[in-house]
Coordinates of N, CA and C and ligand atoms in Angstrom, one line a residue:
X1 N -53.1 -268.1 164.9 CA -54.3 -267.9 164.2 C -54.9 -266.5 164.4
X2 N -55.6 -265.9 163.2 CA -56.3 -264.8 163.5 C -57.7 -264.9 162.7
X3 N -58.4 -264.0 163.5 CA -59.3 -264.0 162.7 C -60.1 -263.0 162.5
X4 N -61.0 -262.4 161.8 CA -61.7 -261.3 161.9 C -63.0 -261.4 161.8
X5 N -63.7 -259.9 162.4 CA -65.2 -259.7 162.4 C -65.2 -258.5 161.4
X6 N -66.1 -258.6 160.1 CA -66.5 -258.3 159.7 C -67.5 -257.1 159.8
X7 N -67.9 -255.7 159.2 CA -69.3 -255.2 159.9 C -70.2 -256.1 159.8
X8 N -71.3 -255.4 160.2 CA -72.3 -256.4 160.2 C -73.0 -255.6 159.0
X9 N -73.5 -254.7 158.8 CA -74.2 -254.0 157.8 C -73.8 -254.3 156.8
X10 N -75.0 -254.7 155.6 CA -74.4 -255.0 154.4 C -73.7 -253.9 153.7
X11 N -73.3 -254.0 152.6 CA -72.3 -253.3 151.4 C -73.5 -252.7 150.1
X12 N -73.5 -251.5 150.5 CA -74.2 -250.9 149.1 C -73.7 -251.1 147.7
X13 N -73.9 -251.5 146.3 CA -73.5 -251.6 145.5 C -74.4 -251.1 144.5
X14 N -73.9 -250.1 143.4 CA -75.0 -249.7 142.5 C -73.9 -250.1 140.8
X15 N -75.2 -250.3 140.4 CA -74.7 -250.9 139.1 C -75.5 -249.8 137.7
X16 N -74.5 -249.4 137.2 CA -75.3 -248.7 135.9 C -74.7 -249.2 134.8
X17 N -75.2 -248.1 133.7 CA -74.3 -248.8 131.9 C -75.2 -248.4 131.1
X18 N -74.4 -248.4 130.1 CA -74.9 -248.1 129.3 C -76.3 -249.0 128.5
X19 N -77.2 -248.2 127.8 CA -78.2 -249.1 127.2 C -78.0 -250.7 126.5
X20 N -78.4 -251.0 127.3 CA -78.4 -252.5 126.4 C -77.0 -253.3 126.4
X21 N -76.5 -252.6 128.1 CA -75.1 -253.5 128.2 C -75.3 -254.6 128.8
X22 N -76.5 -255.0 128.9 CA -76.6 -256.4 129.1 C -76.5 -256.5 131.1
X23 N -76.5 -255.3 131.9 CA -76.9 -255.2 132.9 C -77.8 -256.4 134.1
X24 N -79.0 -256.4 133.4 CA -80.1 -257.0 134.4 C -79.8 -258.4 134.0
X25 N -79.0 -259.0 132.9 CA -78.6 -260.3 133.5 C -77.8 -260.6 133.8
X26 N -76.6 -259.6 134.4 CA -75.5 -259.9 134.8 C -75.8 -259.9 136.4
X27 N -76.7 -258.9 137.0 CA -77.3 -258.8 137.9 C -78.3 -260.2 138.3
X28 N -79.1 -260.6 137.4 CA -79.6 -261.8 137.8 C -78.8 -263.3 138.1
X29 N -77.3 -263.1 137.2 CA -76.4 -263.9 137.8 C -75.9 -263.9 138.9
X30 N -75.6 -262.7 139.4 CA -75.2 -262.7 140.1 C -76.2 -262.6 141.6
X31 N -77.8 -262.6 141.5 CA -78.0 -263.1 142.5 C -78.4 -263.9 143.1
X32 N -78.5 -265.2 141.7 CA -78.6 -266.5 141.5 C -77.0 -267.2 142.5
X33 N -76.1 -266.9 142.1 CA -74.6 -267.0 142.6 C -74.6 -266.8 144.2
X34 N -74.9 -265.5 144.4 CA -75.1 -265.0 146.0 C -75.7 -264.9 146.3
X35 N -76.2 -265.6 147.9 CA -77.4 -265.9 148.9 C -77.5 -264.6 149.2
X36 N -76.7 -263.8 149.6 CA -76.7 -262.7 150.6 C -76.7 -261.4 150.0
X37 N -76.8 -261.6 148.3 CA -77.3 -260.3 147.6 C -78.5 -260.1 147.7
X38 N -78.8 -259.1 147.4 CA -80.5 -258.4 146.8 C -80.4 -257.2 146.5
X39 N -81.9 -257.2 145.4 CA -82.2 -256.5 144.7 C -82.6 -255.4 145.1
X40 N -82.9 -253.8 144.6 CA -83.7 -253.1 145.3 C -84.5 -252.5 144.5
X41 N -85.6 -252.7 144.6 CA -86.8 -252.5 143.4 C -87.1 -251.4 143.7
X42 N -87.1 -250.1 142.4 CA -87.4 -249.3 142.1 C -88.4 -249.0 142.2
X43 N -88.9 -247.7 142.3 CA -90.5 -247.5 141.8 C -90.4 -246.6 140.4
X44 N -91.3 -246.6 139.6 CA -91.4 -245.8 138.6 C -93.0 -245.2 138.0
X45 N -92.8 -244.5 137.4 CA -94.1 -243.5 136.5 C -94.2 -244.3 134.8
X46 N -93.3 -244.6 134.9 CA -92.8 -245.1 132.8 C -94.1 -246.4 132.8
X47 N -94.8 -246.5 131.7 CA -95.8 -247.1 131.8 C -95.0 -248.8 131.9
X48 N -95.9 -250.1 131.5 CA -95.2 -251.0 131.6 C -95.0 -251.8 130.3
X49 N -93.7 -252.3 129.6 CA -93.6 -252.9 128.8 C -93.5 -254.6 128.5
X50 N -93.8 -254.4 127.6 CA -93.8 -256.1 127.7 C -92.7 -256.6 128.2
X51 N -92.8 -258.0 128.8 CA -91.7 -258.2 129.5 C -91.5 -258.1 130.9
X52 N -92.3 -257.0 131.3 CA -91.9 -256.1 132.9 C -93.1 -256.8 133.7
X53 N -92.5 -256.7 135.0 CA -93.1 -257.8 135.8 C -93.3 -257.2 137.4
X54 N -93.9 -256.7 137.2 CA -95.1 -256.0 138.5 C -93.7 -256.5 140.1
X55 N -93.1 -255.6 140.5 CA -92.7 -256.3 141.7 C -91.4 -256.7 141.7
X56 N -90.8 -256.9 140.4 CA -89.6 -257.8 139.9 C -88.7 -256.7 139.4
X57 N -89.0 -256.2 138.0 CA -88.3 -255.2 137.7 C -88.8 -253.8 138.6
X58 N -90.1 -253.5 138.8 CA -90.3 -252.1 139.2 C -91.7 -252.5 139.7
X59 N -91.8 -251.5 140.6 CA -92.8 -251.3 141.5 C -93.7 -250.2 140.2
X60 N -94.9 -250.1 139.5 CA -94.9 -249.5 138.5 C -96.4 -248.6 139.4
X61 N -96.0 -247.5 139.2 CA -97.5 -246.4 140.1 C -97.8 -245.4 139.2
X62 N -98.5 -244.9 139.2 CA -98.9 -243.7 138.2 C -98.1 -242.0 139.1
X63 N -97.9 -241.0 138.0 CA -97.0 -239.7 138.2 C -97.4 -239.4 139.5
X64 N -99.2 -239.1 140.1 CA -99.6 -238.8 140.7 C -99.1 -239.7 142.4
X65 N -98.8 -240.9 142.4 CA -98.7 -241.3 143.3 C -97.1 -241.1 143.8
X66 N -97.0 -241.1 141.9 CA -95.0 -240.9 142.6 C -94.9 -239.7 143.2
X67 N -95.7 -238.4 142.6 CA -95.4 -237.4 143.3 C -95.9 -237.2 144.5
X68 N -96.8 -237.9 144.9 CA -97.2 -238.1 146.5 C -96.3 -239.0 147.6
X69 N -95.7 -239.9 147.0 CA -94.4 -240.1 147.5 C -93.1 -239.9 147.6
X70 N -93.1 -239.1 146.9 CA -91.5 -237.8 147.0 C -92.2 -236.8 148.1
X71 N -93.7 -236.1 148.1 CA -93.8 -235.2 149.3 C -93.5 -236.2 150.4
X72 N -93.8 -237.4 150.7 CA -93.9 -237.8 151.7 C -92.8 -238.4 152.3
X73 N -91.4 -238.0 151.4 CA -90.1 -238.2 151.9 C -89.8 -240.0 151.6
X74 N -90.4 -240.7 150.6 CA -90.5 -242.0 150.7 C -89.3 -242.7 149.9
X75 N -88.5 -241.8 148.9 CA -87.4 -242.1 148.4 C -85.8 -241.9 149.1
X76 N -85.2 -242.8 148.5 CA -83.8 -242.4 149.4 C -83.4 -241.3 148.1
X77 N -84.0 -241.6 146.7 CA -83.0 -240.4 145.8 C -84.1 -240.9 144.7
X78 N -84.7 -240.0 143.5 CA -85.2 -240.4 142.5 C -85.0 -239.4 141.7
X79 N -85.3 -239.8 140.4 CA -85.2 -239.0 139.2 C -85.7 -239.1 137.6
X80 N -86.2 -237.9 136.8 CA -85.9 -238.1 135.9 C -85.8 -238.8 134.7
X81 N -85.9 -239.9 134.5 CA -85.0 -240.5 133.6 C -85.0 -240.3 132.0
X82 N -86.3 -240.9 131.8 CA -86.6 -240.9 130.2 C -88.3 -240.2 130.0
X83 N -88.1 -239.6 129.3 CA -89.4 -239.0 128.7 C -90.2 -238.7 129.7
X84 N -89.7 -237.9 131.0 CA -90.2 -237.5 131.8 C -90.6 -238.6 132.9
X85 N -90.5 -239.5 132.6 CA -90.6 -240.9 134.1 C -90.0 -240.8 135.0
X86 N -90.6 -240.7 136.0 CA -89.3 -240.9 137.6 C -89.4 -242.2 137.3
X87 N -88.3 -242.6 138.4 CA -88.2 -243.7 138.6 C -86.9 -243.4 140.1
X88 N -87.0 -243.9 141.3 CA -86.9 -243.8 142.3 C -86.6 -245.3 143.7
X89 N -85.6 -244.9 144.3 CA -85.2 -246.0 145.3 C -86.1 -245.8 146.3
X90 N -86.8 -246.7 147.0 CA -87.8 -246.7 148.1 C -86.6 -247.0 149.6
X91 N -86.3 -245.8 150.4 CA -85.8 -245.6 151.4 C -86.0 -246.7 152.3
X92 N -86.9 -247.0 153.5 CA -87.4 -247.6 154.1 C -86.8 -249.3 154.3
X93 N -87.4 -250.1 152.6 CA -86.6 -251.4 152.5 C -85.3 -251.6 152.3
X94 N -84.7 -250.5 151.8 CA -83.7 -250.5 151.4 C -82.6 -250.7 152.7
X95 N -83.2 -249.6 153.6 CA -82.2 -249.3 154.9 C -82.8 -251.1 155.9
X96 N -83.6 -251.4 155.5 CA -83.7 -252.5 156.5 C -82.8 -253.7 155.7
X97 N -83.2 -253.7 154.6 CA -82.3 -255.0 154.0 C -80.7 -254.6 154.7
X98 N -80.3 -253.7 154.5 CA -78.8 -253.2 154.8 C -78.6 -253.8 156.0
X99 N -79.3 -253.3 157.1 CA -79.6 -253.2 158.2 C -79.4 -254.9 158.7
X100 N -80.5 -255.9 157.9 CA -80.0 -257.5 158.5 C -78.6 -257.9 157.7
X101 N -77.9 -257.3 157.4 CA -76.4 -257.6 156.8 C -76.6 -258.2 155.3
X102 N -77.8 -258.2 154.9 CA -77.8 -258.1 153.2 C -76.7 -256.7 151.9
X103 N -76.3 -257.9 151.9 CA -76.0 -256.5 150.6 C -76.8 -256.3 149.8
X104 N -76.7 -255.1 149.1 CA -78.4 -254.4 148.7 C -77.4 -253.6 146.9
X105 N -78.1 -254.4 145.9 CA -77.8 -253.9 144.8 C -78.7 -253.0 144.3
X106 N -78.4 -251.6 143.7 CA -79.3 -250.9 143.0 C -78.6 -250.7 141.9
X107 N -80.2 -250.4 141.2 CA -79.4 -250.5 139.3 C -79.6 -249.2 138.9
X108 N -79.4 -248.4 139.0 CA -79.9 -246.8 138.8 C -78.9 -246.2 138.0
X109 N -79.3 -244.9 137.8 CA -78.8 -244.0 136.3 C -77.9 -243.0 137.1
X110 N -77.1 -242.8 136.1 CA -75.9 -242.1 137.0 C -76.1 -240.9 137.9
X111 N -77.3 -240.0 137.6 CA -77.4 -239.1 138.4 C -77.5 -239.7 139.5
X112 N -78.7 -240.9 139.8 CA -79.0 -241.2 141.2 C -77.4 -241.9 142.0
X113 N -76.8 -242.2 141.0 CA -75.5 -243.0 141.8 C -75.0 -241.5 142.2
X114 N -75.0 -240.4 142.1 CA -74.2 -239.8 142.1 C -74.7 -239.2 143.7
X115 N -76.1 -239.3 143.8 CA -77.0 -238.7 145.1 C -77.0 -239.7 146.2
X116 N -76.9 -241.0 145.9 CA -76.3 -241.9 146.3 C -75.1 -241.9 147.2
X117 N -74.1 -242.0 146.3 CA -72.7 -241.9 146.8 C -72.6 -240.5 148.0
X118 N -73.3 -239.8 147.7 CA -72.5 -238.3 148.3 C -73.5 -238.9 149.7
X119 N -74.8 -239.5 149.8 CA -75.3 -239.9 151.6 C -74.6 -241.5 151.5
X120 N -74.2 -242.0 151.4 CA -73.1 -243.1 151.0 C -72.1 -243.2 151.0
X121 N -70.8 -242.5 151.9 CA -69.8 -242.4 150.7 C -69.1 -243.8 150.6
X122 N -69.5 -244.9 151.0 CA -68.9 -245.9 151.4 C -69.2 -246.8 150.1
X123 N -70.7 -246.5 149.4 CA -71.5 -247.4 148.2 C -70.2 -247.5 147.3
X124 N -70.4 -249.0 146.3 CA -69.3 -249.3 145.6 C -69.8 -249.6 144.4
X125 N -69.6 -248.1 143.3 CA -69.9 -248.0 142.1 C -69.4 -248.5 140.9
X126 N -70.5 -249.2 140.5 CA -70.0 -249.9 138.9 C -70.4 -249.9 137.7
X127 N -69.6 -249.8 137.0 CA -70.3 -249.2 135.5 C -69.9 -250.5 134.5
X128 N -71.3 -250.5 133.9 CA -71.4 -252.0 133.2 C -71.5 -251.9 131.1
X129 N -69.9 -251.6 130.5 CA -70.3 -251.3 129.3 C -70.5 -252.2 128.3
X130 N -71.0 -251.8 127.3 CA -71.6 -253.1 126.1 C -70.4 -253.4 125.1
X131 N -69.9 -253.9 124.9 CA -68.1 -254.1 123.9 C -68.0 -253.2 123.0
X132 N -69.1 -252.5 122.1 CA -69.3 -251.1 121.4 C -70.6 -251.3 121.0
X133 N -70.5 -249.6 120.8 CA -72.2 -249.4 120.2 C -72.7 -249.7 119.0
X134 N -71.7 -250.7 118.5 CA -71.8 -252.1 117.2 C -73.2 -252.5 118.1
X135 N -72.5 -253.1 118.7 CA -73.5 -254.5 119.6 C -74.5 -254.2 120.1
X136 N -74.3 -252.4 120.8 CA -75.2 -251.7 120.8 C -76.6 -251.8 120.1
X137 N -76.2 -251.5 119.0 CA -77.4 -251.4 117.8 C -78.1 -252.7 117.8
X138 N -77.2 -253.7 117.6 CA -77.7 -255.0 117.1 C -78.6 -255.6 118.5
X139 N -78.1 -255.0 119.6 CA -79.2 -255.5 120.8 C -80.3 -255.4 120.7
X140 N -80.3 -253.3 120.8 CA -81.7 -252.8 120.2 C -82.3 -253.3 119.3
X141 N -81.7 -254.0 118.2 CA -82.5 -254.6 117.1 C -83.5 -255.4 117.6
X142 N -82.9 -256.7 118.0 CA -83.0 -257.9 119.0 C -83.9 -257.6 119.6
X143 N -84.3 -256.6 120.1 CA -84.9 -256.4 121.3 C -86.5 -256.0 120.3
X144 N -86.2 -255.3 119.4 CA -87.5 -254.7 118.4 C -88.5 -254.1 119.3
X145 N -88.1 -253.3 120.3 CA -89.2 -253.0 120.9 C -89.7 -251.3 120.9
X146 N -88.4 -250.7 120.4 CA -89.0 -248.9 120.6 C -89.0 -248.6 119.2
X147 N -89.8 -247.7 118.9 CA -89.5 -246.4 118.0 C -88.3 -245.7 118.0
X148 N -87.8 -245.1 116.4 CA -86.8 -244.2 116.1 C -86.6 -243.2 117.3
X149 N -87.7 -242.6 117.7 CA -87.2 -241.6 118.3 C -86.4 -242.0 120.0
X150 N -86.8 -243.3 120.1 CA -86.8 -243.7 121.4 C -85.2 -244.0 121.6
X151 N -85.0 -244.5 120.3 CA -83.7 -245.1 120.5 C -82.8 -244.2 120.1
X152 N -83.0 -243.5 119.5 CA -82.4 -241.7 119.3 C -82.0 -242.0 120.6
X153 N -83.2 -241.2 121.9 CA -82.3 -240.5 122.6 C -81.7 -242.1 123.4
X154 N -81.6 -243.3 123.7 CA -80.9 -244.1 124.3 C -79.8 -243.6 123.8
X155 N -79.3 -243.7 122.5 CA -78.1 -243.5 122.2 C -77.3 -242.2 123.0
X156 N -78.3 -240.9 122.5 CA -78.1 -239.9 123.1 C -77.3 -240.3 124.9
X157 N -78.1 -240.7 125.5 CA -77.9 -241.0 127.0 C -76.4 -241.8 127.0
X158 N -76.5 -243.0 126.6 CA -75.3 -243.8 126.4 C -74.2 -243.1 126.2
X159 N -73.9 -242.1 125.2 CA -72.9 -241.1 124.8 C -72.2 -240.2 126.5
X160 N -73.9 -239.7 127.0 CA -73.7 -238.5 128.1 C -73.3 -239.4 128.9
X161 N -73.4 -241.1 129.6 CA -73.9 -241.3 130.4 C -72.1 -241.8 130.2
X162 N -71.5 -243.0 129.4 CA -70.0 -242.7 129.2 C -69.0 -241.7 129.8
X163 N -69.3 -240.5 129.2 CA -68.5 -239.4 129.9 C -68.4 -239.2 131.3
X164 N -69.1 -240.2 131.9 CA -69.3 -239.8 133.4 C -68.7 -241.1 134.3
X165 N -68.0 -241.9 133.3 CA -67.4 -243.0 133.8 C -66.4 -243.0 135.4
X166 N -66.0 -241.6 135.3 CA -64.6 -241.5 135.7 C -64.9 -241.1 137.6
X167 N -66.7 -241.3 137.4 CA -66.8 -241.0 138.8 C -67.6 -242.4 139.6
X168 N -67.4 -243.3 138.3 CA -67.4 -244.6 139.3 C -65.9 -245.2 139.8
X169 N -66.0 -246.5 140.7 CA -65.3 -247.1 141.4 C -64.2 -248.0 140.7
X170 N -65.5 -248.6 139.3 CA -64.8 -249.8 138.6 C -65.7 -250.0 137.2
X171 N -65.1 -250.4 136.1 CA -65.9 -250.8 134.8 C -65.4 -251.5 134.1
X172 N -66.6 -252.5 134.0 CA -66.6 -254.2 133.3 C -67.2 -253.5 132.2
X173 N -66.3 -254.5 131.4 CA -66.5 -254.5 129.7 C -67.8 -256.2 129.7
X174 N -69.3 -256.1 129.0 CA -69.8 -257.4 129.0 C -69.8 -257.8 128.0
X175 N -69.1 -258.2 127.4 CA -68.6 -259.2 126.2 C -69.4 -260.7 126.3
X176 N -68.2 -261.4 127.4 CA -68.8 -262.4 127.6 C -68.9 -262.5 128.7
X177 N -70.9 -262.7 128.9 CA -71.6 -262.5 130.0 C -70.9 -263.2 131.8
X178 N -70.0 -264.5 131.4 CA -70.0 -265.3 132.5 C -68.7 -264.7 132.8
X179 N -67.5 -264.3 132.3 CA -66.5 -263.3 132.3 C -66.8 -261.8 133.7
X180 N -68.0 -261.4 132.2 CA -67.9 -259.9 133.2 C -69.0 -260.1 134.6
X181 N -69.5 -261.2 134.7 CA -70.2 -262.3 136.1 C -68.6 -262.0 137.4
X182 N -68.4 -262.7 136.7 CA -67.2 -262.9 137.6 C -66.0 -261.7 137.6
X183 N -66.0 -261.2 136.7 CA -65.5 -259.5 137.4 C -66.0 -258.7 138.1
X184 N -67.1 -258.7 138.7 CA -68.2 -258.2 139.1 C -68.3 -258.9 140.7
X185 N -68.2 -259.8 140.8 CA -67.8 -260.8 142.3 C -66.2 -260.8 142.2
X186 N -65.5 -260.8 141.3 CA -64.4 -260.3 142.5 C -64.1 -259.1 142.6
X187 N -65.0 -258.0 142.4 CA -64.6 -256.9 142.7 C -65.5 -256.8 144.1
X188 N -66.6 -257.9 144.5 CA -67.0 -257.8 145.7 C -66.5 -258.6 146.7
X189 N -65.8 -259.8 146.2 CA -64.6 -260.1 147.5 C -64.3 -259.0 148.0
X190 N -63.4 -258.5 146.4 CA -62.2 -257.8 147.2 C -62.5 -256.9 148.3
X191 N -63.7 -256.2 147.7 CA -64.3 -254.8 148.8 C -64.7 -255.5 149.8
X192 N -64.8 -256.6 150.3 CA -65.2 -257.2 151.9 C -63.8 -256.9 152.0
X193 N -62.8 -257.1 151.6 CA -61.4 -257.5 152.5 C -61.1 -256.2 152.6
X194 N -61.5 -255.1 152.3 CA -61.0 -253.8 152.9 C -60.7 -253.2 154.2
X195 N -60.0 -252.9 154.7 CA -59.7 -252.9 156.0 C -60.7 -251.7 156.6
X196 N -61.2 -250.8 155.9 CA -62.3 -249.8 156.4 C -63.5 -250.9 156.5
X197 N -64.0 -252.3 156.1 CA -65.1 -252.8 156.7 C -64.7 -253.6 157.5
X198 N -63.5 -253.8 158.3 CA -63.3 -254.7 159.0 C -64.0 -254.0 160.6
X199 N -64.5 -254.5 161.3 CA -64.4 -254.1 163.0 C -63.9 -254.4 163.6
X200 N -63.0 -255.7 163.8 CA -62.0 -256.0 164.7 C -60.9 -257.2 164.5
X201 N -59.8 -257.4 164.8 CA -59.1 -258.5 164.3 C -59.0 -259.2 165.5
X202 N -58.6 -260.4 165.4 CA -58.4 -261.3 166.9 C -56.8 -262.0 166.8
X203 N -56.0 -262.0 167.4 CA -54.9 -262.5 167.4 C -54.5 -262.8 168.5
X204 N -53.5 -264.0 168.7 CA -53.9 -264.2 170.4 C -52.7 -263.5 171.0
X205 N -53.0 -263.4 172.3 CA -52.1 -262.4 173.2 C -50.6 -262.9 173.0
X206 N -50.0 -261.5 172.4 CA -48.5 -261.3 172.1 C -47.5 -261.7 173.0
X207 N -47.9 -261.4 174.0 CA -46.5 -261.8 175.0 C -46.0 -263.3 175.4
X208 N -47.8 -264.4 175.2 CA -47.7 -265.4 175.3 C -47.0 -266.4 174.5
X209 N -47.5 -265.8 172.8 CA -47.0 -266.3 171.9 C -45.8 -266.0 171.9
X210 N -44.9 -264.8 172.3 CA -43.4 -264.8 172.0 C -43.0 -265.3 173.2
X211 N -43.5 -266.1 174.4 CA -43.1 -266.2 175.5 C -42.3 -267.8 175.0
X212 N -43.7 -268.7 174.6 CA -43.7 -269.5 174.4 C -42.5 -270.0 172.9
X213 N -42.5 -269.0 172.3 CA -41.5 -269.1 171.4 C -39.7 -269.1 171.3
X214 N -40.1 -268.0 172.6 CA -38.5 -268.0 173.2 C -38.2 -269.2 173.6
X215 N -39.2 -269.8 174.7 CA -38.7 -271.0 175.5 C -38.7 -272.2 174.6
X216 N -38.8 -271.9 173.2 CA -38.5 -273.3 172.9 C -37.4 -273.4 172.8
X217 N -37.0 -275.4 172.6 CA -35.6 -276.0 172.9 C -34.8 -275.1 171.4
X218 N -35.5 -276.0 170.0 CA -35.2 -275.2 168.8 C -34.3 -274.1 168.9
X219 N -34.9 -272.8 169.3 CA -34.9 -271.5 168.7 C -33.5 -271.1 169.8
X220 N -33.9 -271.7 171.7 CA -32.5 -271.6 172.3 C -31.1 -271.9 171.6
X221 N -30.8 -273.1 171.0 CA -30.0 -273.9 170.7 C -29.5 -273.3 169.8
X222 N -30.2 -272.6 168.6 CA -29.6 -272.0 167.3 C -29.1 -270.3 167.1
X223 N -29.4 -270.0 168.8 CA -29.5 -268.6 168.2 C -28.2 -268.1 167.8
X224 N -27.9 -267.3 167.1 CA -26.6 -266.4 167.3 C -27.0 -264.8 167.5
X225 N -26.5 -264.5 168.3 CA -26.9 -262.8 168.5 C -25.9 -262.2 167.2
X226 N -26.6 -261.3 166.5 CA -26.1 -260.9 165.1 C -24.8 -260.0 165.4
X227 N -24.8 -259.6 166.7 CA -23.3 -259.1 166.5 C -22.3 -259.5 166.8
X228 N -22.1 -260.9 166.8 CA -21.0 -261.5 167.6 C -20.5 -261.9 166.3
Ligands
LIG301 P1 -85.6 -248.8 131.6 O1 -86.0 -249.7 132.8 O2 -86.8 -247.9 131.2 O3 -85.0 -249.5 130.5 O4 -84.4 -247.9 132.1 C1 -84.6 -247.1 133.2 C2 -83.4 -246.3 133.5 O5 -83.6 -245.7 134.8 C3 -82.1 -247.1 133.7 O6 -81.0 -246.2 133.3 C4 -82.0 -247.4 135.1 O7 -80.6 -247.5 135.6 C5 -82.6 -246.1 135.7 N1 -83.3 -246.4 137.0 C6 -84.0 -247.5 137.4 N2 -84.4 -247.3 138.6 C7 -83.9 -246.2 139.1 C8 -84.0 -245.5 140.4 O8 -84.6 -245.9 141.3 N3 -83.4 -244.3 140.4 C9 -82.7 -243.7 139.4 N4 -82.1 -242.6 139.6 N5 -82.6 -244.3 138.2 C10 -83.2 -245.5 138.0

């Protein structure tokens, strides 16, 4: 028998994609699925849309407070995003969730994965695309919620944010939602079974086991020494 101990610290995982690749419910499957996942709520400046849920999607503050907590060192990485909105990982909860052996999902834009990864190098990046920017459109439709110009630049971004594929880990196509669910968990099996998160194996003492094996009746009786 063997067995192994695991770290104890959870597994960083950041999940991006393109607009309207169907992201936050692949993410909400999957932490309906896994006890031991969590979320890590952003903060942001972008006002709130319908839909958005104080606490759930984003911690939502005004510019002034965000920029009061960027002086105060209160992000692990923020940025940027759209139309001048930060939007920003809060340091603090993040390193404690880790810390009781949660794994800790962030949904962030490729820059931040990128500031991420480099104090991370261990985080395990994934890129989540829409089947094409067919489906694309018809999402946005669906959704009816922005202005021409808004969805201008989504598209815009989608295009930049593609090209930068090549510096994640792994990319699910989400077609069909329960599909790319489950490409998504076994790409987190797998990364437990990596031998860089293992801390120790247990196997029982070698000498005993081959002691005990020699001396069987069996193995006496059959042997032939190969060069005879
Ligand atoms: P929205 O919520 O406005 O549709 O999209 C916000 C964009 O900002 C998404 O691309 C999302 O991945 C990204 N984002 C959300 N939270 C963070 C964060 O904490 N840091 C960074 N860098 N990007 C974020």
């Amino acid at each position: 028998m063997a067995s192994i101990k695991e770290k104890t610290r959870g597994q960083l995982i950041i999940i991006s994609g393109t607009t309207c690749a169907g992201k936050g419910t692949i993410i909400n499957k999957l932490l309906e699925n896994n006890q031991n996942l969590e979320l890590s709520i952003s903060y942001t400046s972008r006002p709130m849309r319908t839909g958005d849920k104080e606490g759930v999607d984003y911690y939502f503050i005004s510019q002034e407070e965000f920029e009061k907590k960027i002086k105060e060192n209160y992000f692990l990485e923020y940025a940027k995003v759209r139309y001048g909105n930060y939007f920003g990982t809060p340091k603090k909860e993040l390193e404690e969730k880790l810390a009781s052996g949660h794994d800790v999902i962030l949904e962030i834009d490729v820059q931040g994965a990128q500031t991420v990864k480099k104090m991370f190098p261990e985080t395990i990046l994934i890129f989540i695309l829409a089947p094409s920017m067919e489906e694309v459109k018809r999402r946005i439709k669906a959704r009816g919620l922005e202005n021409n110009e808004q969805i201008i630049d989504r598209f815009k971004t989608a295009y930049r944010e593609i090209n930068e594929i090549n510096k994640y880990n792994y990319v699910v196509v989400n077609d069909i939602v329960e599909e790319a669910v489950k490409k998504v968990e076994s790409i987190l099996i797998s990364e437990k079974c990596r031998v860089d998160r293992i801390e120790e194996i247990f196997v029982e003492n070698q000498e005993e086991i081959l002691h005990e094996f020699l001396m069987g009746k069996e193995f006496d009786n059959s042997i032939t020494p190969i060069d005879k």
